[in-house]
Coordinates of N, CA and C in Angstrom, one line a residue:
X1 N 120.6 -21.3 -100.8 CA 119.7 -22.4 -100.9 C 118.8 -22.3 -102.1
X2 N 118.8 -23.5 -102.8 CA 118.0 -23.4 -104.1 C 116.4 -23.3 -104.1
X3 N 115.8 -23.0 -104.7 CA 114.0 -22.9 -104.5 C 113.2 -24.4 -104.0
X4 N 114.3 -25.3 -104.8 CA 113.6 -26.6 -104.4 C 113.7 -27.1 -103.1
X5 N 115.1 -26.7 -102.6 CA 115.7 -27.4 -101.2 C 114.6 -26.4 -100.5
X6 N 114.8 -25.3 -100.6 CA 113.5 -24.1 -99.5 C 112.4 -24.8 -99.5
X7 N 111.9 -25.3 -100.6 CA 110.4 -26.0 -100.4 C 110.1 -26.7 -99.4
X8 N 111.3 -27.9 -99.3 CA 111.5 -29.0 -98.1 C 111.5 -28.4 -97.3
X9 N 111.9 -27.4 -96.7 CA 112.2 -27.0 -95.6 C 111.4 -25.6 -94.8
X10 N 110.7 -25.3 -95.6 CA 109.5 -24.2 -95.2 C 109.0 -24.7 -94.2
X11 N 108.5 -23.3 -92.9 CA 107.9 -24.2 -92.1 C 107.0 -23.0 -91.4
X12 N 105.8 -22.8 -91.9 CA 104.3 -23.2 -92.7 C 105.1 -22.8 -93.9
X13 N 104.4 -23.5 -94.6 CA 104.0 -23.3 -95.8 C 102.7 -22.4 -96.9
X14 N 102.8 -21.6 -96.1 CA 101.7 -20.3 -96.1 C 102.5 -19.2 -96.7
X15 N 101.9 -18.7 -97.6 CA 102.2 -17.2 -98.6 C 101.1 -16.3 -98.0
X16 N 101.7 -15.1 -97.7 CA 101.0 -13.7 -97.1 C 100.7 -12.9 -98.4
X17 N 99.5 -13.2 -99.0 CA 99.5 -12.1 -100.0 C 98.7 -11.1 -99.5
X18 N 99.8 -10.1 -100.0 CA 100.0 -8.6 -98.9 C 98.9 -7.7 -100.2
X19 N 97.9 -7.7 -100.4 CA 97.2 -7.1 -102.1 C 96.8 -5.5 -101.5
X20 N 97.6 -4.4 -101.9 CA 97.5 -3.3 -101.5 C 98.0 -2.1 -100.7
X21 N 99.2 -3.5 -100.2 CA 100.1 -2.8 -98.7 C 101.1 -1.8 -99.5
X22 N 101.1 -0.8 -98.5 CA 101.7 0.3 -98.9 C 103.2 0.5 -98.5
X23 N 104.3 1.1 -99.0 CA 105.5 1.5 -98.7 C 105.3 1.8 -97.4
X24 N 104.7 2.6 -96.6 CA 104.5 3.1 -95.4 C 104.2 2.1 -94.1
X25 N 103.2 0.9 -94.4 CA 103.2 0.2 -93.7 C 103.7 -1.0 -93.5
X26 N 104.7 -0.9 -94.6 CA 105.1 -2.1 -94.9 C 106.1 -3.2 -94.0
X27 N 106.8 -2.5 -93.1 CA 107.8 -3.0 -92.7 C 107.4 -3.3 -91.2
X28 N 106.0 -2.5 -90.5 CA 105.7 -3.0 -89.4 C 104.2 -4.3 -90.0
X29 N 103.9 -4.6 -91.2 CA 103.3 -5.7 -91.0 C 103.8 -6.9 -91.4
X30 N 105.0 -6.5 -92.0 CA 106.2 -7.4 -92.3 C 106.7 -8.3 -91.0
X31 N 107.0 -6.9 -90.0 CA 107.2 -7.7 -88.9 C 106.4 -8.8 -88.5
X32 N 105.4 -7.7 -88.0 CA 104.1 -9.0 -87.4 C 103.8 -10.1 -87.8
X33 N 103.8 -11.0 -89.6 CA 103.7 -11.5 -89.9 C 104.6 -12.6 -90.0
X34 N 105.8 -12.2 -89.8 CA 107.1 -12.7 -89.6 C 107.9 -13.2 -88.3
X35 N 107.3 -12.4 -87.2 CA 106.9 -13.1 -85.8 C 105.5 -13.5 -85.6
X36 N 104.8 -14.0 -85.9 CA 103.8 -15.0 -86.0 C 104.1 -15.9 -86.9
X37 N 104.9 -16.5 -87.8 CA 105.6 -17.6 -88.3 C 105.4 -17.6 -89.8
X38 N 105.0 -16.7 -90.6 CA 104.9 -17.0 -92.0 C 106.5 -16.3 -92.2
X39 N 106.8 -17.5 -93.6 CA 108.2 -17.3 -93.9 C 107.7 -17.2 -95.8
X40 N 107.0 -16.6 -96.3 CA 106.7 -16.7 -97.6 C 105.7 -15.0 -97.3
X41 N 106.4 -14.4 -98.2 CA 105.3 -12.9 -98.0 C 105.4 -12.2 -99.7
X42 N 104.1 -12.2 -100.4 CA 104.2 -12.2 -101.8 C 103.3 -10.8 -101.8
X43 N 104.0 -9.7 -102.5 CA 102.9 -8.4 -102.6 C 102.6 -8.5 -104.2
X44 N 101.4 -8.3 -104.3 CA 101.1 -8.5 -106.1 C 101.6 -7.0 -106.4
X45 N 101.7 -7.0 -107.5 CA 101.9 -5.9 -108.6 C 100.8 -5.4 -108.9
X46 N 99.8 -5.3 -109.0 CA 99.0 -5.0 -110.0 C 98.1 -3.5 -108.5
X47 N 99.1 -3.0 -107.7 CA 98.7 -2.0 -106.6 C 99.8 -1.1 -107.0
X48 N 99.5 0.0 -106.6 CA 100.8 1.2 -106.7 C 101.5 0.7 -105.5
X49 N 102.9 0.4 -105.8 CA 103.8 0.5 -104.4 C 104.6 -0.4 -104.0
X50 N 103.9 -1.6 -105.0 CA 104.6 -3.0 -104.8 C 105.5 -3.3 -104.6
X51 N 106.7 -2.6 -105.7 CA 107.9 -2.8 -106.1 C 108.6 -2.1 -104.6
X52 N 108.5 -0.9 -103.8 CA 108.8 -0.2 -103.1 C 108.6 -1.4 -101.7
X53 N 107.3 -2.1 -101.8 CA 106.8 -3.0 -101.0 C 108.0 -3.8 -100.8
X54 N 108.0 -4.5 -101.6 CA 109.0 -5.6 -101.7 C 110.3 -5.4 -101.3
X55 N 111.0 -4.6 -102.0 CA 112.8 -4.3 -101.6 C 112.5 -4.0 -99.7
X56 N 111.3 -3.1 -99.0 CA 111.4 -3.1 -97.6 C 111.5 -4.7 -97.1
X57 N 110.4 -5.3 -97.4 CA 110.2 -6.4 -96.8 C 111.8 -7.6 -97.4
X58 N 112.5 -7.3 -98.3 CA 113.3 -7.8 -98.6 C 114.5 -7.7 -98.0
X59 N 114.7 -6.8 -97.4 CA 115.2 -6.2 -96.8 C 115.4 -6.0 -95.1
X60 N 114.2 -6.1 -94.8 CA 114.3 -6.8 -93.1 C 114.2 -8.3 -93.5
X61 N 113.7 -8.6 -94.1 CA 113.6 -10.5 -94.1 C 115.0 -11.4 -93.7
X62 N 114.6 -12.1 -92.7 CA 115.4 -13.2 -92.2 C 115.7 -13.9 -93.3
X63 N 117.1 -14.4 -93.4 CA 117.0 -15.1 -94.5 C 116.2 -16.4 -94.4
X64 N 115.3 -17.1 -93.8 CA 114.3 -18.4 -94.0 C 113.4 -17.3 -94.5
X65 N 113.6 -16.3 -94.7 CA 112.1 -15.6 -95.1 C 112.4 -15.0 -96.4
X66 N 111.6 -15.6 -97.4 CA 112.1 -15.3 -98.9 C 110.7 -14.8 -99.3
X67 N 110.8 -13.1 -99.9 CA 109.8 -12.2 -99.9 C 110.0 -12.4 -101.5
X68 N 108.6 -11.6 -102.8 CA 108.3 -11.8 -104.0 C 106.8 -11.1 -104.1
X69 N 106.9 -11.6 -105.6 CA 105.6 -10.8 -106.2 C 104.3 -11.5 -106.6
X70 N 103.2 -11.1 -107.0 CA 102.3 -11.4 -106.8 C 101.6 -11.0 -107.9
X71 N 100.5 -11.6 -109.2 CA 100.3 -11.0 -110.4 C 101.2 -10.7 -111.0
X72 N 102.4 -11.4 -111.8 CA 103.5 -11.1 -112.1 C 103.1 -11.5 -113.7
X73 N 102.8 -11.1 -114.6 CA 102.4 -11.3 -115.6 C 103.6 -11.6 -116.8
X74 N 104.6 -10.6 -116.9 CA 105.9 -10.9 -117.8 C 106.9 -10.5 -117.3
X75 N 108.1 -10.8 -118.1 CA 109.1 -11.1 -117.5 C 110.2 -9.8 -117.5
X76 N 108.9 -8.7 -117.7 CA 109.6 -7.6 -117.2 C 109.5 -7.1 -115.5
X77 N 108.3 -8.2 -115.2 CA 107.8 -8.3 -113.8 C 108.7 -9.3 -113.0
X78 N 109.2 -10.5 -113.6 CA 110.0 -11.1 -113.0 C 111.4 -10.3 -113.2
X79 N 111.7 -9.3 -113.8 CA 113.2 -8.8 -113.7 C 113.4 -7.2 -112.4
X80 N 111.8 -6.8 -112.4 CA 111.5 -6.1 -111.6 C 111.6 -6.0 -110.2
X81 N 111.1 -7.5 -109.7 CA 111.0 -8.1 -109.0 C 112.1 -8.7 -108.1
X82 N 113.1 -9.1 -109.2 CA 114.3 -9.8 -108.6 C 115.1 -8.7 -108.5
X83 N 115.1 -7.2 -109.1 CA 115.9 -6.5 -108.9 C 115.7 -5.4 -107.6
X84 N 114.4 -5.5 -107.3 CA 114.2 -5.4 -105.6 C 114.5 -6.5 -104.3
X85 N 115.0 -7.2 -104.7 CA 115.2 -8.6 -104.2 C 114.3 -9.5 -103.9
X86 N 113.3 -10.1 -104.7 CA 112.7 -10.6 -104.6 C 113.0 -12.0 -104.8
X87 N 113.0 -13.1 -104.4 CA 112.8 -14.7 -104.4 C 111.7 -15.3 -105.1
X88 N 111.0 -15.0 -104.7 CA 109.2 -15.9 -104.9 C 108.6 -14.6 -106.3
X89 N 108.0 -15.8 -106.9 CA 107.2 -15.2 -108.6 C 105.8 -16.1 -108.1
X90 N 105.2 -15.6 -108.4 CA 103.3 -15.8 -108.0 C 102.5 -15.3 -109.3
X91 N 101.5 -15.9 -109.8 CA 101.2 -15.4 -111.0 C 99.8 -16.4 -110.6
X92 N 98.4 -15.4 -111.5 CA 97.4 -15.6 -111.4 C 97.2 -16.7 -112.6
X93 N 98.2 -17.0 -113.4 CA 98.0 -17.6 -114.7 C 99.3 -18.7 -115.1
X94 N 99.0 -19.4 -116.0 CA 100.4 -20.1 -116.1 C 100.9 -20.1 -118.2
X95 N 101.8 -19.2 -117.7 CA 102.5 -18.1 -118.8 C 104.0 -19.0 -118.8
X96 N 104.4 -19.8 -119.9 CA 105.3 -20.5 -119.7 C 106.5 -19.5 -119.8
X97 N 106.9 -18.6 -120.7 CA 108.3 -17.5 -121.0 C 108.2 -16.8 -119.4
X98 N 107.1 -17.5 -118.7 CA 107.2 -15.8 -117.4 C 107.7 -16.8 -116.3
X99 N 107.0 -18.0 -116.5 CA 107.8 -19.3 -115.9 C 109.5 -19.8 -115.8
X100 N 109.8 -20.1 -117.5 CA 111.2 -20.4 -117.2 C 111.9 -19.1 -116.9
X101 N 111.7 -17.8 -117.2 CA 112.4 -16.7 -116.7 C 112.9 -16.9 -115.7
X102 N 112.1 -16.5 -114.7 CA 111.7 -16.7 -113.2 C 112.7 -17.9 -112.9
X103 N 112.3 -18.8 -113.0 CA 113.2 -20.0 -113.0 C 114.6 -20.0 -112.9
X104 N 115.0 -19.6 -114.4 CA 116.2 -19.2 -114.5 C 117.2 -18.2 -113.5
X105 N 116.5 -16.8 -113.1 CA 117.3 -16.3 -112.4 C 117.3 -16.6 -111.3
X106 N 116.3 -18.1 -110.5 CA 116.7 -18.2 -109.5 C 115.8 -18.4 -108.2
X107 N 114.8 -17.8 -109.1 CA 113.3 -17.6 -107.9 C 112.4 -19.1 -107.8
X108 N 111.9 -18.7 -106.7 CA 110.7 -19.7 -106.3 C 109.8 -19.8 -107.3
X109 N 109.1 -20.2 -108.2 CA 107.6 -19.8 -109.2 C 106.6 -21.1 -108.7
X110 N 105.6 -20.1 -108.7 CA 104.4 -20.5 -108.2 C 103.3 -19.9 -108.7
X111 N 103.5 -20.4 -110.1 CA 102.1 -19.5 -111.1 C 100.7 -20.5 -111.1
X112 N 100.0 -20.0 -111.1 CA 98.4 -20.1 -110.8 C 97.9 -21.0 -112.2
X113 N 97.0 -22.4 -111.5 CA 96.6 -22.8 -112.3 C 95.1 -23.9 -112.2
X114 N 94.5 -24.3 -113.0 CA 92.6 -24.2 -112.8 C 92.8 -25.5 -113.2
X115 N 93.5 -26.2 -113.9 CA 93.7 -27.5 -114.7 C 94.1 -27.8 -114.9
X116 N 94.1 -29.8 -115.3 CA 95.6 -30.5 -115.3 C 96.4 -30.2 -116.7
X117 N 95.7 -29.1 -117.9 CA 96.6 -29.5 -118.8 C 97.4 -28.1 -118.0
X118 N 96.8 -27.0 -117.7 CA 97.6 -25.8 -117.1 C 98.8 -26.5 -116.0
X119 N 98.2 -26.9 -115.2 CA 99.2 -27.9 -114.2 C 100.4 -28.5 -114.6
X120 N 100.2 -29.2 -115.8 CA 101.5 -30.2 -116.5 C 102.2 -29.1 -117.2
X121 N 101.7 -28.4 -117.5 CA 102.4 -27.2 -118.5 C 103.3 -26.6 -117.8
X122 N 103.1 -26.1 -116.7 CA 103.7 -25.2 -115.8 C 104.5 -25.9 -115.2
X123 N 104.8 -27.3 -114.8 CA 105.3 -28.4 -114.1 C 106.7 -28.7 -115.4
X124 N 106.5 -28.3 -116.6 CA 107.3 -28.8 -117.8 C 108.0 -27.7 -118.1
X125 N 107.5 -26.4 -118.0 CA 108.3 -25.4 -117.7 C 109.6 -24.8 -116.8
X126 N 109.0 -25.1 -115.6 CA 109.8 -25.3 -113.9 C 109.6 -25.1 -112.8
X127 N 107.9 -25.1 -113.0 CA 106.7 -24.2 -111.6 C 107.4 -25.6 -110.2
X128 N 107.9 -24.6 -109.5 CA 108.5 -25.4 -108.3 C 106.5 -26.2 -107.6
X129 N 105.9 -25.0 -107.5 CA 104.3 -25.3 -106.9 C 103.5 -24.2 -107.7
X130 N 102.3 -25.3 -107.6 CA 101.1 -25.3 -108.3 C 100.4 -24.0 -107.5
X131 N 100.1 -23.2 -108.0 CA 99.1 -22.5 -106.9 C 97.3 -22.3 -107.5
X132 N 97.1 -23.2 -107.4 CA 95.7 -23.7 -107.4 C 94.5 -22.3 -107.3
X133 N 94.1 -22.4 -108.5 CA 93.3 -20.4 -108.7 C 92.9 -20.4 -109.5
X134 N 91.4 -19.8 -108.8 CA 90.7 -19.5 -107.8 C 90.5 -21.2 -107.0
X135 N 90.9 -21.3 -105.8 CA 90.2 -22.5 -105.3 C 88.9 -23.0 -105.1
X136 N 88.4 -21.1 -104.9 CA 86.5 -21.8 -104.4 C 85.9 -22.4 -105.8
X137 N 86.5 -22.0 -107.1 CA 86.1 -22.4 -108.1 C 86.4 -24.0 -108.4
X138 N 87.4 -24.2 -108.3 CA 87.9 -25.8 -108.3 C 87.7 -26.7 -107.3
X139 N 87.4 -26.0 -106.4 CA 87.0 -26.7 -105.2 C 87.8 -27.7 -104.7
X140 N 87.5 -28.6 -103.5 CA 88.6 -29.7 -102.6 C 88.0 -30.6 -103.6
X141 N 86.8 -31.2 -104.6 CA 87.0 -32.4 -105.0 C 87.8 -32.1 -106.4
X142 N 87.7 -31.0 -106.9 CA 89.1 -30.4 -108.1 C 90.1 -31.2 -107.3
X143 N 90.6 -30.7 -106.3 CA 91.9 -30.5 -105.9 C 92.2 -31.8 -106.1
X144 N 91.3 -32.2 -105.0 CA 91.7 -33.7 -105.3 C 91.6 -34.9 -106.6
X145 N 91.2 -34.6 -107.2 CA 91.1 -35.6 -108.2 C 92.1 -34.7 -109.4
X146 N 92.6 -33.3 -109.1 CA 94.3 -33.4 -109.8 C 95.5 -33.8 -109.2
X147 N 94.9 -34.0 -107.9 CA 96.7 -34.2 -107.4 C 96.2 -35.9 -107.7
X148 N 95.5 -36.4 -108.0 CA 95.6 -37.9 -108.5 C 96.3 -38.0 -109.5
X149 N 96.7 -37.3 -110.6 CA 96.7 -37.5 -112.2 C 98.5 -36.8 -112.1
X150 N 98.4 -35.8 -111.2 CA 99.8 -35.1 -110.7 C 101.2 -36.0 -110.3
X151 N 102.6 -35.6 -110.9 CA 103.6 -36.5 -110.0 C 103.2 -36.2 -108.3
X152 N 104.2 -37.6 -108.2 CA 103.8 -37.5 -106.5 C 104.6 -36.6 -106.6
X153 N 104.1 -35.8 -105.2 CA 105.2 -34.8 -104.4 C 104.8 -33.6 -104.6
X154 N 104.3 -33.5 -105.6 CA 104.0 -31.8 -106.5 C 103.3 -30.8 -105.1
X155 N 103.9 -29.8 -105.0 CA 103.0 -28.9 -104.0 C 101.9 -28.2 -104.9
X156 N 100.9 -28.5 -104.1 CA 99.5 -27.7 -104.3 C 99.3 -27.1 -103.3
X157 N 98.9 -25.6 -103.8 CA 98.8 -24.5 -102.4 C 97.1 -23.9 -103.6
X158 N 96.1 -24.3 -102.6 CA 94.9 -23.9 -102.8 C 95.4 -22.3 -102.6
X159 N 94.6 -21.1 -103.8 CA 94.2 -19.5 -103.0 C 93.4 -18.9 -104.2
X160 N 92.7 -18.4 -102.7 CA 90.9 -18.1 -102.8 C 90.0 -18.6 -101.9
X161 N 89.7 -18.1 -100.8 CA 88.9 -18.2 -99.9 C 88.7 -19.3 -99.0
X162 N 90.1 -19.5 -98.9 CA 90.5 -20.5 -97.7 C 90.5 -20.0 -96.5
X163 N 89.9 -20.4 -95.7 CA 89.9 -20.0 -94.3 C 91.1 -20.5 -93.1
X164 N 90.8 -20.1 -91.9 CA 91.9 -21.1 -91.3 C 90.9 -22.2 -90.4
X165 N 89.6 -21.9 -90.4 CA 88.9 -23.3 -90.3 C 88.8 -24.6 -91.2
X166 N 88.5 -23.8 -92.6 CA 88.7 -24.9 -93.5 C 90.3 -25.1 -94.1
X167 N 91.2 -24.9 -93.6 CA 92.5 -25.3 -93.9 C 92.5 -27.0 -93.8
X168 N 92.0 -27.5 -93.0 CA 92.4 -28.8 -92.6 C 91.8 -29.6 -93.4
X169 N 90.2 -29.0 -93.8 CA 89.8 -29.9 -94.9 C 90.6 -29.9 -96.4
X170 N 91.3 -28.9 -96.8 CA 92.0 -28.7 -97.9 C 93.3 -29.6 -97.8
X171 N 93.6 -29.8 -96.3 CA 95.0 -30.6 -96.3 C 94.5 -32.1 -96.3
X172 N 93.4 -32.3 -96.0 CA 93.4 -33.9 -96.3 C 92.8 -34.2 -98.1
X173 N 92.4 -32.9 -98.6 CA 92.4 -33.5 -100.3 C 93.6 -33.5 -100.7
X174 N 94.5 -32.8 -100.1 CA 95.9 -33.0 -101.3 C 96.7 -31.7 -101.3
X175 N 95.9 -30.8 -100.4 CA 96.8 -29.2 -100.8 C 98.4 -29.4 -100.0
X176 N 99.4 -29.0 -99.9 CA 100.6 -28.8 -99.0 C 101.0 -27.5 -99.1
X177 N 100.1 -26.6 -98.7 CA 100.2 -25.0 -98.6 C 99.2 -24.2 -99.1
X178 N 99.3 -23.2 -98.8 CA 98.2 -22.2 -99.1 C 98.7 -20.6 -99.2
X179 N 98.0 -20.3 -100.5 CA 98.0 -18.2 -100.2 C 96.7 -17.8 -99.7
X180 N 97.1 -17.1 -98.7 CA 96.2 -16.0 -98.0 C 95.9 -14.5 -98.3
X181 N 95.1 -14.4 -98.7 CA 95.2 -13.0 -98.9 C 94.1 -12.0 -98.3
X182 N 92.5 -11.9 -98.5 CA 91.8 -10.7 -97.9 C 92.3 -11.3 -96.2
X183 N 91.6 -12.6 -96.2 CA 91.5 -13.9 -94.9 C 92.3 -13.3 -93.7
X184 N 93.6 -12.6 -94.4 CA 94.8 -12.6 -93.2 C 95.2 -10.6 -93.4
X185 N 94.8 -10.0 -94.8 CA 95.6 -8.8 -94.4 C 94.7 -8.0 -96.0
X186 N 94.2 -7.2 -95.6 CA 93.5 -6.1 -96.2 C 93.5 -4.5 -95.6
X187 N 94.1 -3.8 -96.7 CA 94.3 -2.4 -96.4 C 93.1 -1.9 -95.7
X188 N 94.1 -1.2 -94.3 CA 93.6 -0.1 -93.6 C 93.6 -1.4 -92.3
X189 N 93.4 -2.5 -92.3 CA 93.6 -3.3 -91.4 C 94.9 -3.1 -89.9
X190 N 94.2 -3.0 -88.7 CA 95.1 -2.8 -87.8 C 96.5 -4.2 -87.6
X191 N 97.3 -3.4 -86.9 CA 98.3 -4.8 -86.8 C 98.4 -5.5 -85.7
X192 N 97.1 -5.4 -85.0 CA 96.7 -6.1 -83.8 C 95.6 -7.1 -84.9
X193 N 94.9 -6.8 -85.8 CA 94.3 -7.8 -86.7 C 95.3 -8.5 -87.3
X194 N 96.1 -8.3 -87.8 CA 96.6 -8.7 -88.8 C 97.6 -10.0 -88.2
X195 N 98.0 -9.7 -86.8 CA 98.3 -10.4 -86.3 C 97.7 -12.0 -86.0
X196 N 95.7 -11.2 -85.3 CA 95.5 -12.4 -84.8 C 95.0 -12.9 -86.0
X197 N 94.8 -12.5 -87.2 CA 94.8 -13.5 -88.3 C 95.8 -14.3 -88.6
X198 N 97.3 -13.7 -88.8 CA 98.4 -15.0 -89.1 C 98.0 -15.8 -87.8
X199 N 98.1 -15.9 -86.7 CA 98.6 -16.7 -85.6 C 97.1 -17.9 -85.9
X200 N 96.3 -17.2 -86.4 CA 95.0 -18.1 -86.6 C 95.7 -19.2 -87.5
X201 N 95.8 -18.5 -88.6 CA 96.4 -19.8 -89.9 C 97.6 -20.5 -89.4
X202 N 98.5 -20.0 -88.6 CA 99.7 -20.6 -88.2 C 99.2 -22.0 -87.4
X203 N 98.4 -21.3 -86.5 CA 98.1 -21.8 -85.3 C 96.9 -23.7 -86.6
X204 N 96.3 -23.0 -87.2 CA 95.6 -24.4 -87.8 C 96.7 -25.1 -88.4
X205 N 97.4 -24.6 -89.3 CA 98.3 -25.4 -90.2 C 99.4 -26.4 -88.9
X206 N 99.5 -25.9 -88.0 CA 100.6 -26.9 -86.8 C 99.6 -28.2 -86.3
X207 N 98.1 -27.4 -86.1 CA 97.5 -28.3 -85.6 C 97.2 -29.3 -86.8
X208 N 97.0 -29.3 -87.7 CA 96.6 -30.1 -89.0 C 97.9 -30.8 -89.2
X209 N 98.8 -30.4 -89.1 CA 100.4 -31.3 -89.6 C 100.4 -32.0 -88.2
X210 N 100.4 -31.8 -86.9 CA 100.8 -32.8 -85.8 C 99.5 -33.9 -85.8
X211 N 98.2 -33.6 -86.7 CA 97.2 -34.7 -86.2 C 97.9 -36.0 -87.0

């Protein structure tokens, strides 16, 4: 399945950024998070372990569950990454050579962006989705008044301090996904937490799409 067709067919549209998770705990919060319904699980790089992170979670993953990196800065990160098996490229920035790389071999990209000239740039490169960063900075009236100026269709996934209360307000400005990160999973966190945090976000995102 190509990155684009996966987009249509994700179901939440929610990235687990895992910022921290260790080789060791990796594969029982993989689970948890994977039976509570997120199908997108992104561990950043910029932690010792990552790369180890990833190939586990790559590795139990269902195939609707396409695992990747997180802070992925160059395209020695995107070759890193894909050679643990990773799908999904996540980037705090929009780095166009880290873009079409990524692209090219195959992966989801969803590099991080504050502005519409950042936004179009990354859109001209091959960013499948926009990942909107820092959101609390751009806020829902940012959001909204880029996805005005944006082609239709473009995914916008606000991340940065989205809650799963305020999820709903973010989906009526224009977002169609979100990354999660302290919100749902921070080291040393039990996996009876970690749990009822996904099922929280799962649980708003179903309710906000069926209203």
């Amino acid at each position: 399945m190509t990155p684009s067709d996966y987009l249509t067919t994700v179901d939440p549209p929610l990235v687990a950024i895992l910022r921290g998770l260790t080789p060791e705990e990796a594969p029982a919060v993989g689970r948890v998070l994977i039976d509570a319904g997120f199908r997108l699980l992104e561990v950043p790089l910029n932690r010792p372990g990552a790369l180890a992170c990833i190939r586990l979670l790559a590795d139990m993953a269902p195939p609707e569950v396409w695992v990747g990196g997180g802070t992925m800065l160059t395209v020695h990160d995107v070759a890193d990454v894909r050679h643990a098996g990773g799908r999904l490229m996540v980037s705090p920035n929009c780095d166009p050579e880290v873009i079409s790389h990524a692209r090219a071999t195959g992966m989801l990209c969803a590099p991080g962006v504050a502005t519409p000239t950042e936004a179009f740039l990354a859109l001209r490169y091959g960013a499948h989705a926009l990942k909107l960063f820092p959101a609390e900075a751009v806020g829902i009236a940012g959001l909204k008044a880029m996805k005005s100026v944006l082609p239709v269709g473009t995914p916008l996934w606000p991340v940065g301090g989205v809650t799963a209360p305020s999820l709903g307000s973010w989906v009526d400005a224009g977002a169609t996904g979100f990354g999660i990160g302290s919100q749902l999973f921070k080291p040393g966190m039990s996996l009876k937490d970690v749990a009822a945090s996904a099922h929280a976000f799962v649980t708003a995102w179903r309710a906000r799409a069926a209203a």
